[in-house]
């Protein structure tokens, strides 16, 4: 059975991913992962998260996918021992040295090979399988035919990314951030210089900069659009892909919920009949409502050409603002300002959407207010389902 794997940048995002249909989440402790700026989990929170997932019958994979220096291995061994005691469902690893250390220590936790390991062929998949890896997360640079051939002959489970931000370097193995800012992308500290505006300088004319203009702002040479394979979930299920992965541990609660909810519906439909799968047009509309940089199919249908890049702007597109989430008491935990008299959208965990006119706005259930303040809790005069999201849309 194909699983849906969602990002969990912190406990709340994990909770919403599970509420909206994830079978598993990937998350990080405080070290050795590739999203140092995500909320992440200390050991106490990580244990709490993994126990929560177990109670829900879901799986949790912990990222240990940074590329390390020799002097870091003493701390790594201590951390790996702590993770073994916490018993995640798998560790996600890139560095062969980290993999070797896991084997040397005799750890029982299964290992998944990260997309950062740049696995692009069947021989590499089976190499890792023979070494003891349970699953391989393929590079995002593979097309449909390559995925199909690999899945057919793989000795390990296969996982692929279906949604989220793309990198202009091979599976994210990038040196630009380290070179330009001293912050290493391969250690989780990427500053995303590929999203910056660039100009050309000719070798014999130092100091003379020549803009390559798409418009008056300049151009963004390396700024990839975001991956979206919602149209091809049936294909991937029919190939026998084990896990479909959504990128975005640093995105919002609304992003985690909505992308998970959309792909949950898509995967359920594909599992019923993968060969006759057709994506619902409404799913793409929902995916466009959350933060993204236009969408591309990447390499899936062949070579990723110039249409895969966004030369005009590095800004995110977001049609809807995340205003609040509904807690276990039915109260709206406000994240941004909204006002009495507004008509807003409520998205429920079953992905039903309805409009709500804010006729009444009560802070802590008893104080009438004209506008909501972030981090306070409110009622709006009607019963709301726990886990629902309140948002304002401009469409």
Short mmCIF file of C-alpha atoms in Angstrom, two decimals:
data_model
loop_
_atom_site.label_atom_id
_atom_site.label_comp_id
_atom_site.label_asym_id
_atom_site.label_seq_id
_atom_site.Cartn_x
_atom_site.Cartn_y
_atom_site.Cartn_z
CA UNK A 1 0.00 0.00 0.00
CA UNK A 2 1.38 3.42 -0.96
CA UNK A 3 1.78 5.81 1.98
CA UNK A 4 1.38 9.57 2.09
CA UNK A 5 4.37 11.19 3.82
CA UNK A 6 4.08 14.78 5.06
CA UNK A 7 6.45 17.34 6.61
CA UNK A 8 6.47 17.98 10.36
CA UNK A 9 8.52 21.07 11.12
CA UNK A 10 7.16 21.17 14.67
CA UNK A 11 4.57 19.39 16.81
CA UNK A 12 1.62 21.46 15.62
CA UNK A 13 2.43 20.94 11.93
CA UNK A 14 2.77 17.23 12.61
CA UNK A 15 -0.61 17.16 14.32
CA UNK A 16 -2.27 18.90 11.37
CA UNK A 17 -0.57 16.64 8.83
CA UNK A 18 -1.98 13.63 10.68
CA UNK A 19 -5.44 15.19 11.06
CA UNK A 20 -5.57 15.87 7.31
CA UNK A 21 -4.61 12.36 6.28
CA UNK A 22 -0.87 11.66 6.40
CA UNK A 23 0.15 8.05 6.95
CA UNK A 24 3.60 9.14 8.13
CA UNK A 25 5.62 12.27 8.80
CA UNK A 26 9.30 13.12 8.65
CA UNK A 27 10.76 15.26 11.40
CA UNK A 28 14.10 16.28 12.88
CA UNK A 29 15.79 16.46 16.22
CA UNK A 30 18.00 19.38 17.14
CA UNK A 31 21.05 18.21 15.21
CA UNK A 32 22.31 16.56 12.04
CA UNK A 33 19.27 17.38 9.87
CA UNK A 34 18.97 19.59 6.79
CA UNK A 35 16.38 22.08 8.07
CA UNK A 36 18.19 23.82 10.91
CA UNK A 37 15.73 26.75 10.77
CA UNK A 38 12.64 24.58 11.14
CA UNK A 39 11.11 24.40 14.62
CA UNK A 40 12.43 20.84 15.07
CA UNK A 41 12.21 18.78 18.26
CA UNK A 42 14.41 18.44 21.31
CA UNK A 43 14.68 14.89 22.67
CA UNK A 44 11.73 15.34 25.03
CA UNK A 45 9.50 16.73 22.27
CA UNK A 46 10.74 14.08 19.84
CA UNK A 47 9.78 11.33 22.25
CA UNK A 48 6.38 12.95 22.77
CA UNK A 49 5.90 13.23 19.00
CA UNK A 50 6.82 9.61 18.33
CA UNK A 51 4.51 8.34 21.09
CA UNK A 52 1.71 10.49 19.66
CA UNK A 53 2.26 8.97 16.22
CA UNK A 54 2.22 5.46 17.65
CA UNK A 55 -1.09 6.12 19.39
CA UNK A 56 -2.53 7.36 16.09
CA UNK A 57 -1.24 4.29 14.23
CA UNK A 58 1.06 6.51 12.12
CA UNK A 59 4.80 6.45 11.42
CA UNK A 60 7.58 8.91 12.14
CA UNK A 61 10.88 9.10 10.27
CA UNK A 62 13.69 11.18 11.81
CA UNK A 63 16.13 13.01 9.54
CA UNK A 64 19.84 12.55 10.18
CA UNK A 65 20.71 13.58 6.64
CA UNK A 66 23.39 16.25 6.99
CA UNK A 67 26.86 15.62 5.60
CA UNK A 68 29.23 15.58 8.57
CA UNK A 69 32.83 16.42 9.37
CA UNK A 70 35.06 13.98 11.24
CA UNK A 71 34.97 15.97 14.46
CA UNK A 72 31.17 15.67 14.61
CA UNK A 73 31.06 11.89 14.94
CA UNK A 74 31.42 11.72 18.74
CA UNK A 75 28.29 13.83 19.09
CA UNK A 76 26.62 11.81 16.33
CA UNK A 77 27.17 8.51 18.17
CA UNK A 78 25.61 9.92 21.32
CA UNK A 79 22.64 11.25 19.34
CA UNK A 80 22.14 7.98 17.45
CA UNK A 81 22.06 6.10 20.75
CA UNK A 82 19.41 8.46 22.06
CA UNK A 83 17.35 8.02 18.89
CA UNK A 84 17.55 4.24 19.19
CA UNK A 85 15.98 4.50 22.64
CA UNK A 86 13.18 6.68 21.22
CA UNK A 87 12.44 4.05 18.52
CA UNK A 88 11.41 6.07 15.45
CA UNK A 89 10.11 4.06 12.51
CA UNK A 90 13.20 4.95 10.46
CA UNK A 91 16.22 7.24 10.22
CA UNK A 92 16.69 9.22 7.00
CA UNK A 93 20.40 9.29 6.11
CA UNK A 94 22.52 10.79 3.30
CA UNK A 95 26.14 10.46 4.38
CA UNK A 96 27.69 6.99 3.82
CA UNK A 97 29.77 7.61 6.93
CA UNK A 98 26.64 8.09 9.02
CA UNK A 99 25.15 4.94 7.50
CA UNK A 100 28.34 3.00 8.32
CA UNK A 101 28.27 4.30 11.90
CA UNK A 102 24.67 3.13 12.33
CA UNK A 103 25.70 -0.33 11.16
CA UNK A 104 28.85 -0.37 13.33
CA UNK A 105 26.77 0.52 16.40
CA UNK A 106 24.37 -2.33 15.64
CA UNK A 107 21.28 -0.10 15.73
CA UNK A 108 17.99 -1.80 14.94
CA UNK A 109 16.13 1.25 13.62
CA UNK A 110 15.51 0.92 9.83
CA UNK A 111 17.38 3.33 7.55
CA UNK A 112 15.99 5.26 4.60
CA UNK A 113 18.46 6.76 2.13
CA UNK A 114 17.77 10.48 1.63
CA UNK A 115 17.25 12.18 -1.70
CA UNK A 116 20.42 14.10 -0.78
CA UNK A 117 22.36 10.91 -1.58
CA UNK A 118 21.57 11.54 -5.28
CA UNK A 119 20.29 8.06 -6.11
CA UNK A 120 19.50 8.17 -9.83
CA UNK A 121 19.74 4.52 -10.97
CA UNK A 122 18.67 1.00 -10.12
CA UNK A 123 22.21 -0.16 -9.38
CA UNK A 124 22.59 2.51 -6.67
CA UNK A 125 19.20 1.57 -5.17
CA UNK A 126 20.21 -2.06 -4.93
CA UNK A 127 23.64 -1.16 -3.57
CA UNK A 128 21.96 0.55 -0.64
CA UNK A 129 19.50 -2.32 -0.27
CA UNK A 130 22.38 -4.83 -0.12
CA UNK A 131 24.01 -2.64 2.54
CA UNK A 132 20.85 -2.93 4.63
CA UNK A 133 18.76 0.12 3.73
CA UNK A 134 15.02 -0.47 3.89
CA UNK A 135 14.02 2.39 1.58
CA UNK A 136 15.60 4.75 -0.95
CA UNK A 137 14.26 8.24 -1.62
CA UNK A 138 15.03 8.90 -5.27
CA UNK A 139 16.55 12.06 -6.71
CA UNK A 140 13.99 14.50 -8.08
CA UNK A 141 15.82 14.62 -11.42
CA UNK A 142 14.32 11.33 -12.66
CA UNK A 143 11.57 11.07 -15.28
CA UNK A 144 8.57 8.75 -15.37
CA UNK A 145 10.24 5.98 -17.39
CA UNK A 146 13.29 5.97 -15.12
CA UNK A 147 11.08 5.79 -12.03
CA UNK A 148 9.14 2.90 -13.52
CA UNK A 149 12.27 0.90 -14.39
CA UNK A 150 13.79 1.47 -10.96
CA UNK A 151 10.59 0.56 -9.11
CA UNK A 152 10.26 -2.66 -11.12
CA UNK A 153 13.74 -3.90 -10.17
CA UNK A 154 14.35 -2.38 -6.76
CA UNK A 155 15.28 -4.55 -3.78
CA UNK A 156 14.30 -1.71 -1.43
CA UNK A 157 11.15 0.35 -1.00
CA UNK A 158 11.02 3.43 -3.24
CA UNK A 159 9.96 6.90 -2.12
CA UNK A 160 9.51 9.92 -4.40
CA UNK A 161 8.75 13.59 -3.89
CA UNK A 162 5.43 14.67 -5.38
CA UNK A 163 5.11 18.25 -4.14
CA UNK A 164 7.08 21.22 -2.88
CA UNK A 165 10.09 23.44 -3.40
CA UNK A 166 12.78 22.40 -5.88
CA UNK A 167 16.52 23.09 -5.85
CA UNK A 168 18.61 24.02 -8.91
CA UNK A 169 21.43 21.76 -7.69
CA UNK A 170 21.36 17.98 -7.99
CA UNK A 171 18.96 16.82 -5.28
CA UNK A 172 19.90 19.82 -3.16
CA UNK A 173 23.66 19.15 -3.06
CA UNK A 174 24.51 22.84 -3.33
CA UNK A 175 27.60 24.92 -2.52
CA UNK A 176 26.19 28.37 -3.34
CA UNK A 177 25.07 29.22 0.19
CA UNK A 178 28.38 28.15 1.72
CA UNK A 179 30.38 30.05 -0.91
CA UNK A 180 28.36 33.26 -0.73
CA UNK A 181 27.41 33.44 2.96
CA UNK A 182 29.49 30.86 4.82
CA UNK A 183 26.37 28.87 5.71
CA UNK A 184 26.43 25.28 4.50
CA UNK A 185 23.34 23.94 2.74
CA UNK A 186 24.59 20.41 3.32
CA UNK A 187 24.53 21.03 7.07
CA UNK A 188 20.99 22.45 7.10
CA UNK A 189 21.86 26.16 6.95
CA UNK A 190 20.99 27.12 3.36
CA UNK A 191 20.29 30.83 2.79
CA UNK A 192 18.71 30.12 -0.64
CA UNK A 193 20.94 32.39 -2.78
CA UNK A 194 19.43 30.66 -5.83
CA UNK A 195 16.36 32.85 -5.16
CA UNK A 196 18.38 36.08 -5.35
CA UNK A 197 18.52 38.43 -8.33
CA UNK A 198 21.64 38.06 -10.49
CA UNK A 199 23.34 39.95 -13.34
CA UNK A 200 26.15 38.95 -15.73
CA UNK A 201 29.76 40.15 -15.54
CA UNK A 202 32.12 39.53 -18.48
CA UNK A 203 35.61 38.29 -17.55
CA UNK A 204 37.47 41.15 -19.26
CA UNK A 205 35.16 43.84 -17.83
CA UNK A 206 35.33 43.45 -14.04
CA UNK A 207 32.89 45.66 -12.21
CA UNK A 208 30.56 46.06 -15.22
CA UNK A 209 27.28 44.32 -14.55
CA UNK A 210 24.86 43.48 -17.33
CA UNK A 211 21.27 42.78 -16.33
CA UNK A 212 19.46 40.00 -18.15
CA UNK A 213 16.00 41.44 -17.86
CA UNK A 214 12.64 39.81 -17.93
CA UNK A 215 11.14 42.99 -16.55
CA UNK A 216 12.25 46.11 -14.67
CA UNK A 217 13.18 44.08 -11.58
CA UNK A 218 15.79 41.96 -13.36
CA UNK A 219 15.78 38.18 -13.58
CA UNK A 220 16.21 35.23 -11.26
CA UNK A 221 18.39 32.70 -13.11
CA UNK A 222 18.24 29.85 -10.62
CA UNK A 223 14.75 30.24 -9.18
CA UNK A 224 12.91 26.96 -9.77
CA UNK A 225 9.15 26.67 -9.69
CA UNK A 226 7.66 24.26 -7.16
CA UNK A 227 7.04 20.62 -7.95
CA UNK A 228 3.42 19.44 -8.29
CA UNK A 229 2.65 15.90 -9.49
CA UNK A 230 -1.04 15.84 -8.56
CA UNK A 231 -1.89 14.70 -12.12
CA UNK A 232 0.35 11.62 -11.87
CA UNK A 233 -0.54 9.97 -8.58
CA UNK A 234 -2.20 7.08 -10.42
CA UNK A 235 1.02 6.52 -12.41
CA UNK A 236 3.11 6.37 -9.27
CA UNK A 237 0.74 3.99 -7.50
CA UNK A 238 0.67 1.67 -10.52
CA UNK A 239 4.51 1.57 -10.52
CA UNK A 240 4.50 0.29 -6.96
CA UNK A 241 6.06 3.40 -5.39
CA UNK A 242 5.92 2.86 -1.63
CA UNK A 243 5.78 6.46 -0.42
CA UNK A 244 4.70 9.82 -1.86
CA UNK A 245 6.47 12.70 -0.12
CA UNK A 246 5.46 16.34 0.35
CA UNK A 247 8.26 18.88 0.91
CA UNK A 248 7.81 21.76 3.35
CA UNK A 249 8.92 21.45 6.97
CA UNK A 250 9.46 25.21 7.12
CA UNK A 251 6.04 26.07 5.66
CA UNK A 252 2.94 26.98 7.70
CA UNK A 253 0.37 24.88 9.50
CA UNK A 254 -2.07 25.71 6.71
CA UNK A 255 0.40 24.45 4.10
CA UNK A 256 0.91 21.17 5.98
CA UNK A 257 -2.83 20.67 6.35
CA UNK A 258 -4.02 21.65 2.86
CA UNK A 259 -1.31 19.90 0.85
CA UNK A 260 -1.75 16.75 2.93
CA UNK A 261 -5.54 16.88 2.58
CA UNK A 262 -5.38 17.29 -1.20
CA UNK A 263 -2.89 14.49 -1.74
CA UNK A 264 -4.84 12.27 0.68
CA UNK A 265 -7.88 12.58 -1.58
CA UNK A 266 -5.74 12.03 -4.67
CA UNK A 267 -4.00 8.97 -3.27
CA UNK A 268 -7.27 7.41 -2.08
CA UNK A 269 -8.70 7.83 -5.57
CA UNK A 270 -5.57 6.38 -7.16
CA UNK A 271 -5.58 3.38 -4.85
CA UNK A 272 -9.12 2.55 -5.98
CA UNK A 273 -8.15 2.44 -9.66
CA UNK A 274 -4.67 3.75 -10.53
CA UNK A 275 -4.99 3.08 -14.26
CA UNK A 276 -8.06 5.29 -14.67
CA UNK A 277 -7.00 8.01 -12.24
CA UNK A 278 -7.84 11.59 -13.24
CA UNK A 279 -7.06 14.48 -10.89
CA UNK A 280 -9.94 16.63 -9.72
CA UNK A 281 -9.39 20.22 -11.02
CA UNK A 282 -10.40 21.50 -7.60
CA UNK A 283 -7.31 19.90 -6.08
CA UNK A 284 -4.97 22.15 -8.05
CA UNK A 285 -7.03 25.17 -7.01
CA UNK A 286 -6.54 24.17 -3.38
CA UNK A 287 -2.80 23.67 -3.88
CA UNK A 288 -2.59 27.14 -5.42
CA UNK A 289 -4.26 28.61 -2.34
CA UNK A 290 -1.21 27.92 -0.14
CA UNK A 291 2.26 29.43 -0.37
CA UNK A 292 4.04 28.34 -3.57
CA UNK A 293 6.15 29.58 -6.52
CA UNK A 294 3.99 28.53 -9.46
CA UNK A 295 4.01 24.84 -10.28
CA UNK A 296 6.00 22.57 -12.57
CA UNK A 297 6.12 18.84 -13.26
CA UNK A 298 9.89 19.06 -13.03
CA UNK A 299 11.61 16.15 -14.75
CA UNK A 300 8.63 13.80 -14.61
CA UNK A 301 7.75 14.04 -18.30
CA UNK A 302 11.32 14.42 -19.47
CA UNK A 303 13.94 17.13 -19.43
CA UNK A 304 13.07 20.09 -17.18
CA UNK A 305 13.27 23.04 -19.55
CA UNK A 306 13.08 26.81 -19.15
CA UNK A 307 9.38 26.54 -18.26
CA UNK A 308 10.45 25.00 -14.96
CA UNK A 309 12.03 28.28 -13.84
CA UNK A 310 10.48 31.51 -12.60
CA UNK A 311 12.65 34.31 -14.00
CA UNK A 312 10.43 37.22 -12.99
CA UNK A 313 10.26 36.99 -9.20
CA UNK A 314 11.47 34.92 -6.28
CA UNK A 315 8.40 35.81 -4.21
CA UNK A 316 5.90 33.26 -3.03
CA UNK A 317 2.33 33.28 -4.35
CA UNK A 318 -0.34 32.86 -1.70
CA UNK A 319 -4.03 33.28 -2.47
CA UNK A 320 -5.19 32.72 1.11
CA UNK A 321 -3.95 34.04 4.46
CA UNK A 322 -3.80 31.70 7.43
CA UNK A 323 -5.84 33.36 10.19
CA UNK A 324 -6.29 30.69 12.82
CA UNK A 325 -6.80 27.07 13.80
CA UNK A 326 -9.52 25.45 15.91
CA UNK A 327 -8.37 23.79 19.14
CA UNK A 328 -9.85 20.87 21.08
CA UNK A 329 -12.29 23.22 22.86
CA UNK A 330 -13.64 24.60 19.59
CA UNK A 331 -11.86 27.94 20.06
CA UNK A 332 -10.07 29.70 17.22
CA UNK A 333 -6.40 30.20 18.03
CA UNK A 334 -5.77 33.39 16.06
CA UNK A 335 -2.52 33.63 14.04
CA UNK A 336 -3.27 36.86 12.19
CA UNK A 337 -5.74 39.72 12.55
CA UNK A 338 -9.29 39.33 11.32
CA UNK A 339 -12.33 41.45 12.05
CA UNK A 340 -15.95 41.14 12.97
CA UNK A 341 -18.03 41.58 9.81
CA UNK A 342 -15.62 39.74 7.52
CA UNK A 343 -16.64 36.72 5.44
CA UNK A 344 -13.92 34.09 5.72
CA UNK A 345 -13.33 30.45 4.75
CA UNK A 346 -13.27 27.48 7.08
CA UNK A 347 -11.44 24.35 5.88
CA UNK A 348 -12.23 21.17 7.84
CA UNK A 349 -9.96 18.11 8.17
CA UNK A 350 -12.21 16.26 5.68
CA UNK A 351 -11.30 19.07 3.21
CA UNK A 352 -14.82 20.46 3.08
CA UNK A 353 -14.84 24.24 2.69
CA UNK A 354 -17.53 26.69 3.69
CA UNK A 355 -17.84 30.44 4.10
CA UNK A 356 -18.38 31.91 7.55
CA UNK A 357 -19.61 35.44 8.23
CA UNK A 358 -17.98 36.71 11.44
CA UNK A 359 -21.06 38.24 13.00
CA UNK A 360 -19.86 37.70 16.56
CA UNK A 361 -16.27 37.76 17.85
CA UNK A 362 -15.70 36.86 21.49
CA UNK A 363 -12.22 36.74 23.04
CA UNK A 364 -11.84 33.80 25.44
CA UNK A 365 -15.52 33.13 24.90
CA UNK A 366 -16.80 36.10 26.91
CA UNK A 367 -15.28 39.43 25.76
CA UNK A 368 -16.72 41.01 22.60
CA UNK A 369 -14.07 42.30 20.20
CA UNK A 370 -14.04 44.16 16.89
CA UNK A 371 -10.85 42.42 15.72
CA UNK A 372 -8.92 39.31 16.63
CA UNK A 373 -5.40 39.57 18.02
CA UNK A 374 -2.73 36.96 17.22
CA UNK A 375 -2.22 34.27 19.88
CA UNK A 376 -5.57 34.90 21.59
CA UNK A 377 -8.52 32.54 21.37
CA UNK A 378 -11.99 33.35 20.03
CA UNK A 379 -15.46 32.09 19.34
CA UNK A 380 -17.53 33.32 16.40
CA UNK A 381 -21.02 32.28 17.43
CA UNK A 382 -21.05 28.86 15.78
CA UNK A 383 -19.65 25.43 16.55
CA UNK A 384 -16.37 24.64 14.78
CA UNK A 385 -14.73 21.27 14.27
CA UNK A 386 -11.41 20.68 16.00
CA UNK A 387 -8.52 20.94 13.56
CA UNK A 388 -10.33 23.27 11.16
CA UNK A 389 -8.49 26.22 9.63
CA UNK A 390 -9.78 29.78 9.29
CA UNK A 391 -8.43 31.72 6.32
CA UNK A 392 -9.00 34.79 4.15
CA UNK A 393 -8.85 34.25 0.38
CA UNK A 394 -8.41 36.71 -2.48
CA UNK A 395 -9.90 34.83 -5.40
#
